[in-house]
Coordinates of C-alpha atoms in Angstrom, one line a residue:
M3 CA 62.9 164.1 123.3
L4 CA 66.1 162.1 123.8
R5 CA 65.6 160.5 120.4
K6 CA 65.1 163.9 118.8
S7 CA 68.3 165.2 120.4
I8 CA 70.3 162.2 119.1
I9 CA 68.9 162.7 115.6
M10 CA 69.8 166.4 115.7
M11 CA 73.3 165.6 117.0
A12 CA 73.8 163.1 114.2
L13 CA 72.6 165.6 111.6
A14 CA 75.0 168.3 113.0
A15 CA 77.9 165.8 112.8
A16 CA 77.0 164.9 109.3
F17 CA 76.9 168.5 108.3
T18 CA 80.2 169.3 109.9
M19 CA 81.7 166.2 108.1
N20 CA 80.5 167.4 104.7
V21 CA 82.2 170.8 105.3
S22 CA 85.6 169.5 106.3
A23 CA 85.9 166.0 104.9
V24 CA 87.3 164.9 101.5
Q25 CA 84.8 165.6 98.8
I26 CA 85.9 164.1 95.5
E27 CA 83.5 164.5 92.7
V28 CA 83.1 161.8 90.1
P29 CA 81.7 162.7 86.7
A30 CA 78.6 160.9 85.5
G31 CA 79.2 157.5 84.1
Q32 CA 82.6 157.1 85.9
P33 CA 83.4 154.5 88.6
P34 CA 83.6 155.8 92.2
M35 CA 87.0 157.0 93.4
P36 CA 88.5 154.1 95.3
G37 CA 89.2 154.7 98.9
A38 CA 87.4 158.0 99.2
D39 CA 86.4 158.3 102.9
A40 CA 84.2 161.2 104.1
S41 CA 85.3 160.6 107.7
I42 CA 88.9 161.8 107.0
P43 CA 89.4 165.6 107.0
A44 CA 90.3 167.2 103.7
N45 CA 93.2 169.0 105.5
A46 CA 94.6 165.9 107.1
Y47 CA 97.9 166.5 105.4
E48 CA 98.3 169.9 107.0
N49 CA 99.5 168.7 110.4
Y50 CA 101.2 165.4 109.4
R51 CA 98.8 163.3 111.5
A52 CA 98.5 160.2 109.4
G53 CA 96.2 158.3 111.7
K54 CA 95.0 155.1 110.1
L55 CA 96.8 156.1 106.9
S56 CA 100.2 155.7 108.7
N57 CA 102.7 153.0 107.6
Y58 CA 102.7 152.0 111.3
K59 CA 100.1 149.7 112.7
S60 CA 98.7 150.5 116.2
S61 CA 100.1 147.1 117.4
D62 CA 103.5 148.1 116.1
I63 CA 103.5 151.3 118.1
V64 CA 102.4 149.5 121.2
K65 CA 105.2 147.0 120.8
A66 CA 107.8 149.7 120.1
K67 CA 106.8 151.5 123.3
A68 CA 106.9 148.3 125.4
K69 CA 110.3 147.5 124.0
Y70 CA 111.6 151.0 124.8
Q71 CA 110.1 150.7 128.4
D72 CA 111.9 147.4 128.8
K73 CA 115.2 148.9 127.7
L74 CA 114.8 151.7 130.3
D75 CA 113.9 149.3 133.1
K76 CA 117.1 147.4 132.4
M77 CA 119.1 150.6 132.5
V78 CA 117.6 151.4 135.9
A79 CA 118.4 147.9 137.1
N80 CA 122.0 148.2 135.9
G81 CA 122.4 151.6 137.5
K82 CA 122.7 153.5 134.2
L83 CA 119.5 155.5 134.8
S84 CA 118.1 156.9 138.0
K85 CA 114.5 156.1 138.9
D86 CA 113.6 159.8 139.2
K87 CA 114.5 160.3 135.5
L88 CA 112.7 157.2 134.3
D89 CA 109.3 158.7 133.5
A90 CA 110.9 161.7 131.7
E91 CA 113.0 159.4 129.6
A92 CA 110.1 157.1 128.8
Q93 CA 107.9 160.1 127.7
R94 CA 110.7 161.4 125.5
G95 CA 111.0 158.0 123.8
Y96 CA 107.2 157.7 123.4
N97 CA 107.2 161.1 121.7
Q98 CA 109.9 159.9 119.3
I99 CA 107.9 156.8 118.4
D100 CA 104.8 158.9 117.8
L101 CA 106.8 161.3 115.7
A102 CA 108.1 158.4 113.5
A103 CA 104.6 157.0 113.1
N104 CA 103.2 160.3 111.9
E105 CA 106.0 161.7 109.7
S106 CA 105.2 162.8 106.1
T107 CA 107.0 163.5 102.9
V108 CA 106.5 166.7 100.9
I109 CA 107.6 167.2 97.3
L110 CA 107.8 170.7 95.7
L111 CA 108.6 171.2 92.0
H112 CA 109.1 174.8 91.0
D113 CA 111.0 176.3 88.1
Q114 CA 110.1 177.8 84.7
D115 CA 107.9 174.8 83.9
N116 CA 106.6 173.5 87.2
N117 CA 104.8 175.0 90.2
I118 CA 103.2 172.2 92.4
R119 CA 103.5 170.5 95.7
A120 CA 102.1 167.2 97.1
S121 CA 102.6 165.1 100.2
M122 CA 102.1 161.6 101.6
P123 CA 102.0 160.1 105.1
A124 CA 105.5 158.5 105.3
A125 CA 108.9 160.0 105.7
I126 CA 111.2 159.2 102.7
L127 CA 114.8 160.2 102.7
E128 CA 116.0 158.6 99.4
G129 CA 115.2 159.8 96.0
D130 CA 116.0 160.5 92.3
Y131 CA 115.2 163.5 90.2
L132 CA 114.7 162.7 86.5
S133 CA 114.8 165.6 84.0
R134 CA 115.0 165.5 80.3
S135 CA 114.1 167.4 77.2
R136 CA 112.7 165.8 74.1
S137 CA 111.7 167.9 71.0
N138 CA 109.6 170.8 72.5
E139 CA 108.6 168.8 75.6
K140 CA 110.2 168.6 79.0
E141 CA 109.7 166.1 81.8
D142 CA 110.6 166.5 85.4
L143 CA 109.9 163.7 87.8
Q144 CA 110.8 163.4 91.5
L145 CA 110.9 159.7 92.5
L146 CA 111.2 158.9 96.2
T147 CA 111.7 155.4 97.5
E148 CA 112.6 153.8 100.9
R149 CA 111.9 150.4 102.2
N150 CA 108.6 149.3 100.7
T151 CA 107.3 152.8 99.9
L152 CA 107.4 154.6 96.6
F153 CA 106.1 158.2 96.0
M154 CA 106.5 160.3 92.9
L155 CA 105.4 163.6 91.5
G156 CA 106.2 164.9 88.0
S157 CA 105.1 167.0 85.1
N158 CA 104.1 166.2 81.5
V159 CA 102.5 163.0 80.3
T160 CA 105.2 161.1 78.2
D161 CA 104.9 157.9 76.3
I162 CA 105.8 155.9 79.5
L163 CA 102.9 157.4 81.4
D164 CA 100.6 156.9 78.5
I165 CA 101.5 153.2 78.5
V166 CA 100.9 153.1 82.2
K167 CA 97.5 154.6 81.9
T168 CA 96.6 152.5 78.8
K169 CA 97.5 149.3 80.6
A170 CA 95.8 150.3 83.8
D171 CA 93.7 147.5 85.4
Q172 CA 91.2 150.1 86.7
K173 CA 90.8 153.8 85.9
G174 CA 88.3 156.7 86.1
Q175 CA 87.9 160.4 86.3
F176 CA 87.5 162.8 89.3
L177 CA 87.4 166.5 90.2
Y178 CA 88.6 168.3 93.3
P179 CA 88.6 172.0 94.3
E180 CA 92.2 172.6 93.2
I181 CA 91.9 170.1 90.3
T182 CA 89.9 170.9 87.2
E183 CA 90.7 167.6 85.4
G184 CA 91.8 164.4 87.1
T185 CA 92.3 160.8 86.0
W186 CA 93.0 158.0 88.5
F187 CA 94.4 154.6 87.5
M188 CA 95.6 151.5 89.3
N189 CA 97.9 148.7 88.0
D190 CA 98.7 145.4 89.7
K191 CA 102.3 145.8 88.4
F192 CA 104.3 149.0 87.8
L193 CA 107.1 148.9 85.1
N194 CA 106.9 145.1 85.0
Q195 CA 107.8 144.8 88.7
N196 CA 105.7 143.5 91.6
N197 CA 104.9 147.1 92.7
P198 CA 101.2 147.6 92.5
M199 CA 100.6 151.3 92.0
M200 CA 97.8 153.8 92.2
G201 CA 98.3 157.1 90.4
A202 CA 96.6 160.2 89.1
V203 CA 97.2 162.6 86.2
V204 CA 95.8 166.1 87.1
R205 CA 95.5 169.6 85.8
L206 CA 95.4 172.5 88.3
K207 CA 93.0 175.4 87.8
E208 CA 95.9 177.9 87.9
Q209 CA 97.8 175.9 85.3
P210 CA 95.2 174.4 83.0
N211 CA 97.6 173.6 80.2
R212 CA 100.1 171.6 82.2
P213 CA 99.4 168.0 83.2
Y214 CA 101.1 166.5 86.3
I215 CA 101.3 162.9 87.5
V216 CA 101.4 161.7 91.1
G217 CA 101.7 158.1 92.2
I218 CA 102.1 155.8 95.2
A219 CA 103.2 152.1 95.5
Y220 CA 104.0 149.7 98.2
R221 CA 106.5 147.2 97.0
N222 CA 105.4 143.5 96.9
H223 CA 102.0 144.5 98.4
P224 CA 98.8 144.0 96.4
V225 CA 96.5 146.9 95.8
T226 CA 94.8 147.5 99.2
E227 CA 92.2 149.7 100.7
K228 CA 95.0 151.5 102.6
M229 CA 96.7 152.4 99.3
E230 CA 93.4 153.7 97.9
Q231 CA 92.7 155.7 101.1
V232 CA 96.2 157.3 101.1
M233 CA 95.8 158.4 97.5
S234 CA 92.2 159.6 97.8
N235 CA 92.2 161.2 101.3
Y236 CA 95.8 162.4 101.8
I237 CA 97.7 162.8 98.5
I238 CA 95.1 164.2 96.3
P239 CA 93.9 166.9 98.8
S240 CA 97.5 167.9 99.4
I241 CA 98.1 168.7 95.7
H242 CA 98.3 172.5 95.4
S243 CA 99.7 175.0 92.9
L244 CA 102.4 177.2 94.3
D245 CA 101.2 180.2 92.2
D246 CA 99.6 182.0 95.1
M247 CA 102.7 182.1 97.3
D248 CA 103.7 185.5 96.0
S249 CA 100.6 186.9 97.7
Y250 CA 101.9 186.1 101.2
S251 CA 105.6 185.5 100.9
E252 CA 108.6 186.9 99.0
T253 CA 111.8 185.3 97.6
I254 CA 115.2 186.0 99.1
T255 CA 118.6 184.8 97.7
W256 CA 121.7 184.3 99.9
E257 CA 124.5 183.4 97.5
N258 CA 123.6 179.8 96.5
L259 CA 120.5 179.5 98.6
T260 CA 117.0 180.8 97.7
Y261 CA 114.3 180.9 100.4
R262 CA 111.1 182.6 101.2
I263 CA 110.0 184.9 104.1
P264 CA 106.5 186.0 105.0
K265 CA 105.6 189.3 103.4
G266 CA 106.0 192.3 105.7
M267 CA 109.1 191.0 107.5
K268 CA 112.2 193.1 107.5
L269 CA 115.9 192.2 107.8
K270 CA 117.0 193.2 111.3
A271 CA 120.6 191.9 111.2
Q272 CA 123.1 189.8 109.4
R273 CA 126.1 188.7 111.5
N274 CA 128.4 186.0 112.6
L275 CA 127.7 184.3 115.9
D276 CA 130.4 185.0 118.5
N277 CA 133.6 182.9 118.1
T278 CA 132.0 180.6 115.4
T279 CA 131.9 180.2 111.7
T280 CA 128.1 180.3 111.8
E281 CA 126.4 183.2 110.0
V282 CA 122.8 184.3 110.7
R283 CA 120.2 186.5 109.0
E284 CA 117.4 187.7 111.3
Y285 CA 114.1 189.1 110.1
V286 CA 111.3 190.6 112.3
G287 CA 107.6 191.2 111.6
P288 CA 104.2 191.3 113.3
S289 CA 104.3 188.7 116.1
A290 CA 107.0 186.8 114.3
R291 CA 110.7 186.3 114.0
F292 CA 112.4 184.5 111.1
S293 CA 116.1 183.5 111.0
V294 CA 118.4 181.7 108.5
L295 CA 121.7 180.2 109.8
R296 CA 124.4 178.6 107.8
W297 CA 127.7 177.0 108.8
P298 CA 130.4 175.3 106.7
V299 CA 130.3 171.6 106.0
K300 CA 133.6 170.0 106.8
V301 CA 135.8 169.2 103.9
D302 CA 135.7 165.5 104.5
N303 CA 131.9 165.4 104.7
L304 CA 130.4 164.0 101.5
Y305 CA 127.2 165.6 100.4
G306 CA 124.3 163.4 101.6
N307 CA 126.2 161.3 104.2
F308 CA 125.3 160.4 107.8
S309 CA 126.2 163.9 109.0
F310 CA 122.9 165.1 107.6
K311 CA 121.0 162.4 109.3
K312 CA 122.7 163.4 112.6
V313 CA 121.4 166.9 112.1
I314 CA 117.9 165.4 111.6
N315 CA 118.1 163.4 114.8
A316 CA 119.3 166.4 116.7
S317 CA 116.4 168.4 115.3
K318 CA 113.9 165.7 116.5
V319 CA 115.2 165.9 120.0
G320 CA 115.9 169.6 120.3
Q321 CA 112.9 171.4 118.8
P322 CA 109.9 170.9 121.2
L323 CA 108.7 174.3 122.3
S324 CA 106.8 173.0 125.3
D325 CA 105.8 169.7 126.9
E326 CA 102.1 170.2 125.9
A327 CA 102.9 170.6 122.2
L328 CA 102.8 167.6 119.8
V329 CA 105.7 168.2 117.4
Q330 CA 105.2 166.9 113.8
S331 CA 107.8 166.5 111.1
A332 CA 108.3 165.8 107.4
S333 CA 111.1 165.2 104.8
V334 CA 110.8 168.1 102.3
W335 CA 112.2 167.8 98.8
N336 CA 112.6 170.9 96.6
N337 CA 113.5 170.3 93.0
G338 CA 115.2 167.0 93.9
V339 CA 117.1 168.2 97.0
P340 CA 116.2 166.8 100.4
S341 CA 115.6 168.5 103.7
Y342 CA 113.9 167.9 107.0
M343 CA 111.3 170.0 108.8
I344 CA 109.8 170.1 112.4
D345 CA 106.5 171.8 112.8
N346 CA 105.7 172.7 116.4
Y347 CA 102.2 174.3 115.8
R348 CA 100.1 175.3 118.8
K349 CA 96.7 176.8 118.0
G350 CA 96.5 180.3 119.3
K351 CA 99.9 180.1 121.0
K352 CA 103.6 180.6 120.4
S353 CA 104.6 178.2 117.6
K354 CA 107.8 177.3 115.8
I355 CA 108.7 175.8 112.4
H356 CA 112.3 174.5 112.0
R357 CA 113.9 173.2 108.9
V358 CA 117.4 171.9 108.1
L359 CA 119.0 171.5 104.7
R360 CA 122.3 171.6 103.0
D361 CA 124.2 172.0 99.8
D362 CA 127.8 171.0 99.0
K363 CA 129.3 173.8 101.1
Y364 CA 126.9 174.7 104.0
Y365 CA 124.3 173.4 106.4
Y366 CA 121.3 175.7 106.8
A367 CA 118.8 176.0 109.6
I368 CA 115.6 178.0 109.0
D369 CA 113.5 179.0 112.0
L370 CA 110.2 180.8 112.1
L371 CA 108.8 181.7 115.6
Y372 CA 105.4 183.3 115.7
T373 CA 102.2 183.6 117.7
D374 CA 99.4 181.8 115.9
G375 CA 96.4 184.1 115.3
A376 CA 98.5 187.2 115.9
A377 CA 100.8 186.8 112.9
P378 CA 99.1 188.0 109.7
Y379 CA 99.1 184.6 107.9
S380 CA 97.6 181.2 108.5
H381 CA 99.6 178.2 109.8
I382 CA 99.5 176.5 106.4
Q383 CA 100.7 179.7 104.6
L384 CA 103.6 180.0 107.0
R385 CA 104.5 176.3 106.7
N386 CA 104.4 176.6 102.9
T387 CA 106.8 179.6 103.2
V388 CA 109.3 177.6 105.3
E389 CA 109.1 174.5 103.1
F390 CA 110.2 176.5 99.9
S391 CA 113.9 176.6 98.9
D392 CA 116.1 176.2 95.9
F393 CA 119.9 176.2 95.1
G394 CA 121.7 178.0 92.3
N395 CA 123.7 174.7 91.6
V396 CA 120.6 172.5 92.0
K397 CA 121.5 170.5 88.9
L398 CA 124.9 169.7 90.3
L399 CA 123.4 168.7 93.6
R400 CA 121.0 166.3 92.0
K401 CA 123.9 164.4 90.5
K402 CA 125.6 163.9 93.8
S403 CA 124.5 161.4 96.4
V404 CA 121.2 162.5 98.0
N405 CA 120.6 159.2 99.8
I406 CA 120.8 160.3 103.4
S407 CA 119.8 157.1 105.2
N408 CA 121.2 154.2 103.1
K409 CA 124.4 152.6 104.7
N410 CA 125.4 150.7 101.6
K411 CA 125.2 153.9 99.4
I412 CA 127.3 155.8 102.0
K413 CA 130.1 153.2 102.0
K414 CA 130.2 153.1 98.3
D415 CA 130.6 156.9 98.1
K416 CA 133.4 156.9 100.5
K417 CA 135.6 154.5 98.5

């Protein structure tokens, strides 16, 4: 009887796994998709929990927490921290370490030519947006890079991409629910540099005539199982068309900024906060409140300098809704412009999504407070809504410094 129960439990687990796990189809005659792992949920990208796909090793996290605990113990010994506050400070530090280990990056491309998003399990705050026209073709490519990580998403398949695919050391085809045609490829070197890369060229079912490319590389690292797993189990499942956003959200323009709000929400007020230069727009809807704040950037603040990183750090510390909630975060890039988002999702309870971004005149803070299950849209739909933005002068902003964590770049810009 016990043996039968164990078998039934195993079958139940296998059935559940097949429903929610990554299921990449490989056409007949094609090699298997490298790294495909049925134990990883297909929606792993939705809550920024990287797990074993994180850039951080478990041993690194343990060491970081031990180092932080040692720092606090010394502060107590020196009288800089009271013993009764030690545990609270330690937990706060542990939460920040966990947050860093599970951060993600989201890229959204949306204009008259592109309408796609994808994400990867590493927060990247430096990037370049390449846009060019050639004859009747147009190429847009968002290239993000920080430390040893490279992540890119672009449209069209130019001669460069054709060369990359032709020279690929390994390649094959695959299908996925959002993807009607997909080709994966791996190279030991990318653009003649020691940057082994895994990439994919895909066509979405909503946009069958437009090919997109997505790629990942870890500098000076050989092709590894981890790279394959990140591409197959996190990046590919995260690739989605933005075409369906009009069904659950609408676009609003506030001078230079364009953002989205959940459908059904109404503008309650637009006002200045008392005795400040901060302006706010407030929207209300079923079990939800949505607000957009903006305040001027100081004249001596260059676009993309450390002032933005300070806002990010303040967001990390200040956004928890409750002690029981595990806050997640991501760097979010819209058409080449960076921002930062905190997702404080609590299933069936009050939740909050907070995002900070800026142009060359204003900082912006976007907040959505809602009750999960009572609000008319799902968590991922609400998050997609808050992620989306654009600027009227986006081409100008792309030409300015958008490196918001590189000290050398900052010093150079200030000369």
